[in-house]
Short mmCIF file of C-alpha atoms in Angstrom, two decimals:
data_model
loop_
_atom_site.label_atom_id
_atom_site.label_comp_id
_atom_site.label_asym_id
_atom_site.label_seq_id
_atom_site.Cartn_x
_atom_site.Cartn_y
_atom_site.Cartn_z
CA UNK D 1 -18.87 52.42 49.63
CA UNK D 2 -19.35 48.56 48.92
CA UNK D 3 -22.20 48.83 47.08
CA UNK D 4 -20.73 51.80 44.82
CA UNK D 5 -17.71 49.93 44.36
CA UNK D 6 -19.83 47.19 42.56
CA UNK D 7 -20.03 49.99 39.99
CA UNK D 8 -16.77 50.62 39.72
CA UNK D 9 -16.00 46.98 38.80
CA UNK D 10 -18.59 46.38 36.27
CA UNK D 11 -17.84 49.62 34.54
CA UNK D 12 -13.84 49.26 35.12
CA UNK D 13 -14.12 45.55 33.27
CA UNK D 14 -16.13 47.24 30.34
CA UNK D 15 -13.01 49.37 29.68
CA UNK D 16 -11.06 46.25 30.49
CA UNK D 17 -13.26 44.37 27.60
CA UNK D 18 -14.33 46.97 25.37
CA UNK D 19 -11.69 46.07 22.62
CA UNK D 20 -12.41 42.41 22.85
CA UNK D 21 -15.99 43.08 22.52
CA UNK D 22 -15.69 45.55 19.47
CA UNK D 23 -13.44 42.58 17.89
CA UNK D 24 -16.39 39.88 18.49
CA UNK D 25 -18.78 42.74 17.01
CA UNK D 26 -16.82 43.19 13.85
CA UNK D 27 -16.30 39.16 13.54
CA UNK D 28 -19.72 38.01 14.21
CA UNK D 29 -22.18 41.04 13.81
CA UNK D 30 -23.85 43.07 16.48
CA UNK D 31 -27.04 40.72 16.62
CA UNK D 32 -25.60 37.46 17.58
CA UNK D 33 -23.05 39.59 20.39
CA UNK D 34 -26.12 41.65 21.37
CA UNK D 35 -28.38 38.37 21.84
CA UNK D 36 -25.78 36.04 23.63
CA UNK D 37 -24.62 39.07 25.91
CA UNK D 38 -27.72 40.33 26.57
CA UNK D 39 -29.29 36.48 27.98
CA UNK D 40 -25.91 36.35 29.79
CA UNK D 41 -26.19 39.61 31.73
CA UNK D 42 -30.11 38.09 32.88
CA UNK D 43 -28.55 35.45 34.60
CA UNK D 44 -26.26 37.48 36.35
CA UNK D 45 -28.45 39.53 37.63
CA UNK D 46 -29.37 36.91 40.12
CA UNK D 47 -25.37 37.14 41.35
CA UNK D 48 -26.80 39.90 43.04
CA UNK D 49 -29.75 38.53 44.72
CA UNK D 50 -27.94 35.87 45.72
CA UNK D 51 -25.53 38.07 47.40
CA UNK D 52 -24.86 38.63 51.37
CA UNK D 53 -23.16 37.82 54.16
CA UNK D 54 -20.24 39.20 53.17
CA UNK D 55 -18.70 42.04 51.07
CA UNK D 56 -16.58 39.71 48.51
CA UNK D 57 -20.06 37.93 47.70
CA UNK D 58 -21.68 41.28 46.07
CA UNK D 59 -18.39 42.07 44.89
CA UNK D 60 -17.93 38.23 42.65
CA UNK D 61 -21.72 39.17 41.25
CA UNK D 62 -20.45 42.41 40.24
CA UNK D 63 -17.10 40.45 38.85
CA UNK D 64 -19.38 37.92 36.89
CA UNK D 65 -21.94 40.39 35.46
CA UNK D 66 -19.48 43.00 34.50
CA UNK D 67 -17.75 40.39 32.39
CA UNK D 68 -20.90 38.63 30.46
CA UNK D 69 -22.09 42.16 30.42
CA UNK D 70 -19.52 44.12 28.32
CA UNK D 71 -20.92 43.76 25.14
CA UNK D 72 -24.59 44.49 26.16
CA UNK D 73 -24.25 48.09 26.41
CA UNK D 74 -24.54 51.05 23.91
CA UNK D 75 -21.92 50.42 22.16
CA UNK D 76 -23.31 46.90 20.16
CA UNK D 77 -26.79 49.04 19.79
CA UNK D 78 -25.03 51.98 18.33
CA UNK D 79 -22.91 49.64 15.79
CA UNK D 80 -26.34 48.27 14.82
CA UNK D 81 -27.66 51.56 14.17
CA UNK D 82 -24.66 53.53 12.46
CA UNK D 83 -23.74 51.41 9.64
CA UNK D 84 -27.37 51.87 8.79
CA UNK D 85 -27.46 55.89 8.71
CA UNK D 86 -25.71 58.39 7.86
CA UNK D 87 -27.57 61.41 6.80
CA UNK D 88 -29.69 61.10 10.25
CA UNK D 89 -27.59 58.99 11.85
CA UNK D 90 -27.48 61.75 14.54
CA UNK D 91 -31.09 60.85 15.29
CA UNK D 92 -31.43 57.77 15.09
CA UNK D 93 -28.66 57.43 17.57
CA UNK D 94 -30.19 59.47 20.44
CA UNK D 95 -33.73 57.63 19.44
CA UNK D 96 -31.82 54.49 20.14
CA UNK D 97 -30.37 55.63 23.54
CA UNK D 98 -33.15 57.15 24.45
CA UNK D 99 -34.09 53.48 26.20
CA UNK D 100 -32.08 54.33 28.93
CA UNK D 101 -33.97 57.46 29.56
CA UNK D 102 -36.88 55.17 30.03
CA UNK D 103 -35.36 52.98 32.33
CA UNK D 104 -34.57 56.55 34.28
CA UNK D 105 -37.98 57.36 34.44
CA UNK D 106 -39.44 53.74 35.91
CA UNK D 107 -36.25 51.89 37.94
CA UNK D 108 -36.65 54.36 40.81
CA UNK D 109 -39.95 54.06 41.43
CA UNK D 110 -40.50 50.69 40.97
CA UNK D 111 -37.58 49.59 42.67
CA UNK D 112 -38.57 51.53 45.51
CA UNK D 113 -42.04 49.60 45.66
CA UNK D 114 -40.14 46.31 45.07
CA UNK D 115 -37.82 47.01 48.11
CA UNK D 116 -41.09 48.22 50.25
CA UNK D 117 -42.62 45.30 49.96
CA UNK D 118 -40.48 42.14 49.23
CA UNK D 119 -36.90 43.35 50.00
CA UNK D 120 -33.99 44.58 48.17
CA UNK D 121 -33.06 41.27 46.77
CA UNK D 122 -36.71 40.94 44.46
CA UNK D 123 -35.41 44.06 42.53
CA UNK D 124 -32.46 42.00 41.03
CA UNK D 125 -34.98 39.10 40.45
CA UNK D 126 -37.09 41.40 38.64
CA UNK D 127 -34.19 42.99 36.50
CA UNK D 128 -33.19 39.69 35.71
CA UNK D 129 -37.12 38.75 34.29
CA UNK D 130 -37.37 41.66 32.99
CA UNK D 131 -34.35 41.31 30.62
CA UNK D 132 -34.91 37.50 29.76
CA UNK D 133 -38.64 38.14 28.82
CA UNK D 134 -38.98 41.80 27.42
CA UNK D 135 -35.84 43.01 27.16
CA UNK D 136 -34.40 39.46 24.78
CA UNK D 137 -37.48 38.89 22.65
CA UNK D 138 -37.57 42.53 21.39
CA UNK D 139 -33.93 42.76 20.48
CA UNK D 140 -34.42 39.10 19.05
CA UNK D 141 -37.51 40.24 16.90
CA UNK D 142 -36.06 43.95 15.92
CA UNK D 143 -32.44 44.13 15.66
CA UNK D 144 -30.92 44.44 12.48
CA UNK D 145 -30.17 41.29 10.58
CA UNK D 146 -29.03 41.05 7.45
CA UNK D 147 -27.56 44.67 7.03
CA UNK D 148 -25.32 43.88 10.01
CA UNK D 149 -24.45 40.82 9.92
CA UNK D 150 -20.94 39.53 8.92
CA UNK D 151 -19.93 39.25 5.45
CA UNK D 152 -22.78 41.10 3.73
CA UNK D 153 -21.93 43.82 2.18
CA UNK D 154 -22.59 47.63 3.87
CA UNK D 155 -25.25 49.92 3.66
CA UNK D 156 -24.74 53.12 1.32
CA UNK D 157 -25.00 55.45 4.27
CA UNK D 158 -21.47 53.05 5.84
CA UNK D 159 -20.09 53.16 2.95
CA UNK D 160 -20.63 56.40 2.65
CA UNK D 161 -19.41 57.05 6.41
CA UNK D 162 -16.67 55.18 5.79
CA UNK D 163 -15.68 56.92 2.96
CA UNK D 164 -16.08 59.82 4.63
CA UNK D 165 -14.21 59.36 7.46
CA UNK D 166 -10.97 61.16 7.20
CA UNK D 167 -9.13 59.22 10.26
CA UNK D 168 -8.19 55.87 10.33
CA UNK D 169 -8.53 52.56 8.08
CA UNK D 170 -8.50 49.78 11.25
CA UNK D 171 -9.06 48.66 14.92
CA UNK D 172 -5.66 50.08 16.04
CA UNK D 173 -4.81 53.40 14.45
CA UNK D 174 -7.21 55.66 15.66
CA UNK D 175 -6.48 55.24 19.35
CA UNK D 176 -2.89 56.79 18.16
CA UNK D 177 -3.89 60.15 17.53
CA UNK D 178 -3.92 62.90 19.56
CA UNK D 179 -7.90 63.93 18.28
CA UNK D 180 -8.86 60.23 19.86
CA UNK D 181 -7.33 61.13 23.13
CA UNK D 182 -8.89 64.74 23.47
CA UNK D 183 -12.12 62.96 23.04
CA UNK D 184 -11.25 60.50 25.57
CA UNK D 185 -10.24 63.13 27.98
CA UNK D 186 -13.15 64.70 27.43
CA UNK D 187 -15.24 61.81 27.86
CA UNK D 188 -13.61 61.16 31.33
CA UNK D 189 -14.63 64.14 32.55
CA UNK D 190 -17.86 64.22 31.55
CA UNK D 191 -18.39 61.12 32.59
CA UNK D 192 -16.88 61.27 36.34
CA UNK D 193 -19.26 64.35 36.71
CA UNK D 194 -22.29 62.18 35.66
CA UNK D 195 -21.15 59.48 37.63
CA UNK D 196 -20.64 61.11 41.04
CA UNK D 197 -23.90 63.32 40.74
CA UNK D 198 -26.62 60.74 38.95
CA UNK D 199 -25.42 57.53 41.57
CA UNK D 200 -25.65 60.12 44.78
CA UNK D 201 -28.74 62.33 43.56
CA UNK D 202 -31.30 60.27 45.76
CA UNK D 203 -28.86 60.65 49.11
CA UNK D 204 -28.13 64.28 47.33
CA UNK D 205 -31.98 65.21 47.86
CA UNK D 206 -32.40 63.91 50.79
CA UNK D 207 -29.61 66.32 52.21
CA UNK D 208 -31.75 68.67 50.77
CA UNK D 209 -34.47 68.55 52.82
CA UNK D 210 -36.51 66.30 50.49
CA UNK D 211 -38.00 63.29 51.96
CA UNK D 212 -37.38 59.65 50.38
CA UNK D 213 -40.48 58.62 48.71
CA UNK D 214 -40.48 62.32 47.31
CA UNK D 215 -36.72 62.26 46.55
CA UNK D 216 -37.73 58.62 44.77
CA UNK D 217 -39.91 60.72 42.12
CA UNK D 218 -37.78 63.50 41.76
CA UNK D 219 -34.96 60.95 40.75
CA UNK D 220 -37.73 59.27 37.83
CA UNK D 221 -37.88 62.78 36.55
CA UNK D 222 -34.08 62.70 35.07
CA UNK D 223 -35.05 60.10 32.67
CA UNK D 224 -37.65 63.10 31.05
CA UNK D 225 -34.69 65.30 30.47
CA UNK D 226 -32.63 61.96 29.19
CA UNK D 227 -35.27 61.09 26.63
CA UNK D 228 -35.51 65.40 26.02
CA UNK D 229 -32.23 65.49 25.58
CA UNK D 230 -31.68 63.32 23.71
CA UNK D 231 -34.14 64.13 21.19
CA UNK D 232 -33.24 67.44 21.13
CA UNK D 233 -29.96 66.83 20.44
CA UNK D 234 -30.51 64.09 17.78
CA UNK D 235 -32.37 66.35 15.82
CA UNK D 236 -28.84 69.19 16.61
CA UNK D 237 -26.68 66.78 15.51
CA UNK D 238 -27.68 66.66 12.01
CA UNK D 239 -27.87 70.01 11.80
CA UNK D 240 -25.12 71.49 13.92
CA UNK D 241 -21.94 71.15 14.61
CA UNK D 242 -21.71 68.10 17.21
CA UNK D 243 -18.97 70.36 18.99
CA UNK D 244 -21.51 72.84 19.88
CA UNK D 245 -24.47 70.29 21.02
CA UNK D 246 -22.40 68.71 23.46
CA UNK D 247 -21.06 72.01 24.69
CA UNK D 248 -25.02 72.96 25.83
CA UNK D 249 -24.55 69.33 27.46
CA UNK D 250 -21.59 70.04 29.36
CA UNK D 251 -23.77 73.52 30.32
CA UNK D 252 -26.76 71.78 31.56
CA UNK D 253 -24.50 69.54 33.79
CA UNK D 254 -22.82 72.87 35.13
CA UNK D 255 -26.53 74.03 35.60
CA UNK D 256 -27.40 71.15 37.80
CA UNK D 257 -24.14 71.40 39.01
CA UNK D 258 -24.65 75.15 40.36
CA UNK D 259 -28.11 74.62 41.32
CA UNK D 260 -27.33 71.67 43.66
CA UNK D 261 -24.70 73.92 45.65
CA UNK D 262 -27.28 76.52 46.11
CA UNK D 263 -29.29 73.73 47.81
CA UNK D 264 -32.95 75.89 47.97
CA UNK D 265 -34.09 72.41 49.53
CA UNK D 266 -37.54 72.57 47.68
CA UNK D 267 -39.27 70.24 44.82
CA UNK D 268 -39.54 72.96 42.11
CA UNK D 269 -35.62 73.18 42.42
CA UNK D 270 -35.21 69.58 43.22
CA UNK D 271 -36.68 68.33 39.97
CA UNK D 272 -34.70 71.15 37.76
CA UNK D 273 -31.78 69.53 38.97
CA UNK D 274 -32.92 66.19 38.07
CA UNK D 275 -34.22 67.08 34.30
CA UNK D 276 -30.67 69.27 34.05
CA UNK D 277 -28.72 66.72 34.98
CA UNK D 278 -30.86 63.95 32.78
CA UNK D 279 -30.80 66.65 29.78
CA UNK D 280 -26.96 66.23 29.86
CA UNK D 281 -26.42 62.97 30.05
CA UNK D 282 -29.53 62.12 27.69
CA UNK D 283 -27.08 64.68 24.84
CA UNK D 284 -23.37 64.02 25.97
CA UNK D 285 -23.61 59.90 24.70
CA UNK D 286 -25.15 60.58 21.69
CA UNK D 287 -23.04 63.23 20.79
CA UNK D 288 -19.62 61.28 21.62
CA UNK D 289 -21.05 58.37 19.33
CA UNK D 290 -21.55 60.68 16.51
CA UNK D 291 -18.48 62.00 16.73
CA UNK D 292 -16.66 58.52 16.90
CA UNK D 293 -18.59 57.63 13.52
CA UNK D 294 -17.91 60.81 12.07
CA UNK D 295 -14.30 61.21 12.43
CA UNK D 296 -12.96 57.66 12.24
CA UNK D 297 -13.25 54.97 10.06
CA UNK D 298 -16.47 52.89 10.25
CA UNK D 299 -14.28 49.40 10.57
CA UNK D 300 -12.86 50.94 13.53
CA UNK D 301 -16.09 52.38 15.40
CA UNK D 302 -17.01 49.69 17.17
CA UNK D 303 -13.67 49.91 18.99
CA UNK D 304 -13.32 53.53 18.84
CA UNK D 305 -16.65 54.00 20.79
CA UNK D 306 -16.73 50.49 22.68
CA UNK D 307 -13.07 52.16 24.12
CA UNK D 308 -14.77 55.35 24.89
CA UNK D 309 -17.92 53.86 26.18
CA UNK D 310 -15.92 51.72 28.62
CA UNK D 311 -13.47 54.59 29.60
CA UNK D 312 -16.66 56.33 30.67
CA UNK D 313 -17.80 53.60 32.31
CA UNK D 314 -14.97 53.49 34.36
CA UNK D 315 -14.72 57.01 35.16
CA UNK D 316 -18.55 56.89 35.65
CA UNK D 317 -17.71 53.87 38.15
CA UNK D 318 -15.08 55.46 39.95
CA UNK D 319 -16.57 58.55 40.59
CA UNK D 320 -19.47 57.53 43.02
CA UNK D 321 -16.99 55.71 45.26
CA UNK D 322 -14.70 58.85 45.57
CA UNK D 323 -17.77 61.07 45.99
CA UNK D 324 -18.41 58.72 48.94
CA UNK D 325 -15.29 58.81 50.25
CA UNK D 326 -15.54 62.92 49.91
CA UNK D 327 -19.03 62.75 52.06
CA UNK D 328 -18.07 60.62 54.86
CA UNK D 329 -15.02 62.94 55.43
CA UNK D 330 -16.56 66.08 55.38
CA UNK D 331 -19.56 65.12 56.69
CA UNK D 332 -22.06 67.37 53.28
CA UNK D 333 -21.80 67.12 49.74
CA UNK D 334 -21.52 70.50 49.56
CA UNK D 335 -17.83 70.41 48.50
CA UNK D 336 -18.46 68.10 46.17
CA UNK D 337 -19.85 70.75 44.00
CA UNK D 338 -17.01 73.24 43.56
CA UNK D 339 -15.47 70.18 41.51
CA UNK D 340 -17.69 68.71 39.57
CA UNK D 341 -17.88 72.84 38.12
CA UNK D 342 -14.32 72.89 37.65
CA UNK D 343 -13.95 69.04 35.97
CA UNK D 344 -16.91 70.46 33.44
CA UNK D 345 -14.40 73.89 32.63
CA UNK D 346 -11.82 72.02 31.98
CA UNK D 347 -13.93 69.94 29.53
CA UNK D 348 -15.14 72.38 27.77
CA UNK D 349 -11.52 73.27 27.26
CA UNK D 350 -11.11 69.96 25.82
CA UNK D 351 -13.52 69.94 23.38
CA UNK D 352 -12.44 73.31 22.06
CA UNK D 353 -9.07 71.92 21.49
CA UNK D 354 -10.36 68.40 20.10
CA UNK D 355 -12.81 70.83 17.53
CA UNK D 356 -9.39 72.83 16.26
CA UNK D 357 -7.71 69.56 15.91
CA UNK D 358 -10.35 67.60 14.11
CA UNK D 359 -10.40 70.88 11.40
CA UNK D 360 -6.76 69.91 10.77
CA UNK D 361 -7.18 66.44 9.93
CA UNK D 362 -10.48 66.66 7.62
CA UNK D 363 -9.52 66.91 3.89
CA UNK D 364 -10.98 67.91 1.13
CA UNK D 365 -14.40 66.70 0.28
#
């Protein structure tokens, strides 16, 4: 429960931040933000190697690197990529995400190596390398520059966006409507379901019947179906209605959802849960950040979707520590299930409500 609460923190002070941080976006650009956050968030990795002894230690490292971290998540590398697109913008979201899918595939694995053979403690010393030496110079090299940087003047496919975008003209007046609230509702939801099920899906297996260094490479294989879906639903996105992609989402986390209460206790079944459960969360971010950029102003999406992306965090955060709670009382995850069904009904209902309103506020083109 201590260690899942350090979750909880970092993601509850990206909610906490998330407005700041879209204010220092739209001041000083994405870039500089992305850079200073990003060589920030390496040195608190170590917070957690550092950590022992005692549970307010591990929770101070998740204090500090939830703080320098707030800006280093997707929401600075989707206001990179969004004033920059438009007519595939869609795509080149999920392409941009689709890191994390990556990260899904090796971080199990490796980490379970690391811990093997030089203790839990080297895996935040490698994170912490990792970011200052592969992670910095590629963003440093690659990330937008001039069309993204303060005071130039915006791409045609922003200024087309932004144009387009029938809610909204600042930072503030979005978050009053009631179609910014369905999608945060919505993204709650989604997000708690994601939360609980991706943090516990190792312990998950193992009650199972799947041993740990197999349950270790069943876990890798979600980050397939997050880079799958991801694709797959960047390519949807600007095509389809977004309403509809993230509705197959929502289905593939009920799928995992469903198949995880059936518990056959077998790989085959083992690793469809882990490529359902990656295939939704790989399509449900995207989707929410096209959204945000499609239905509010482009001077407000940094805050629109840093707000949203921190909401989720926190609901993502929470989640695990509840679902903890829920397994030490009962004694089985089992009942775990039933809810995590229901919470993904109830979203669905959500999003049908946030599609009727969004067809009453879009003018005429």
């Amino acid at each position: 429960t201590v260690i899942t609460l350090s979750v909880t923190i970092i993601t509850a002070l990206a909610l906490v931040l998330a407005s700041s941080a879209g204010r220092l976006i739209a001041r000083y650009g994405p870039r500089r933000v992305a850079l200073t956050s990003t060589t920030l968030s390496a040195i608190a990795f170590l917070g957690f190697a550092l950590a022992g002894g005692a549970a307010w230690t591990w929770i101070l490292a998740s204090v500090v690197f939830g703080t320098v971290s707030a800006a280093a998540g997707p929401m600075v590398w989707t206001s990179g990529v969004a004033g920059l697109f438009d007519r595939h913008r869609g795509l080149a979201l999920s392409i941009v995400l689709s890191g994390s899918g990556l990260a899904f595939m090796a971080a199990p694995m490796i980490a379970y190596s690391v811990v093997e053979h030089w203790g839990w403690r080297a895996v935040y010393c490698l994170f912490a390398g990792i970011v200052l030496f592969v992670y910095l110079p590629v963003a440093w090299l690659w990330f937008a520059r001039e069309e993204t940087a303060p005071g130039t003047a915006p791409s045609a496919g922003a200024a087309s966006a932004k144009a387009s975008a029938p809610i909204g003209d600042g930072l503030g007046r979005p978050m009053r409507t009631t179609q910014f609230w369905l999608l945060a509702l919505f993204t709650a939801l989604v997000a708690a379901v994601e939360g609980a099920f991706m943090i516990h899906l190792f312990p998950i297996l193992q009650e199972g019947g799947i041993k740990a260094e197999t349950a270790a490479f069943v876990a890798s294989t979600l980050g397939v179906g997050v880079i799958v879906g991801r694709q797959i639903g960047g390519v949807l996105l600007d095509r389809i209605d977004p309403s509809l992609v993230i509705g197959c989402m929502v289905g593939a986390l009920a799928l995992a959802s469903a198949l995880a209460w059936l518990s056959f206790g077998d790989i085959v079944s083992a690793i469809v849960i882990a490529i359902a459960l990656g295939f939704g969360l790989g399509g449900t971010t995207s989707a929410i950040a096209l959204l945000a950029s499609r239905h509010f102003a482009m001077v407000a999406y940094a805050s629109v979707f840093g707000t949203l992306v921190g909401l989720s965090g926190l609901c993502f955060g929470l989640a695990p520590t509840i679902a903890s709670q829920v397994r030490e009382q009962s004694g089985s995850y089992a009942v775990l299930f039933p809810a995590l069904l229901a919470m993904l009904t109830f979203a669905l209902v959500i999003l049908v409500a946030f599609n009727r309103n969004a067809r009453k506020n879009v003018g005429p083109a």
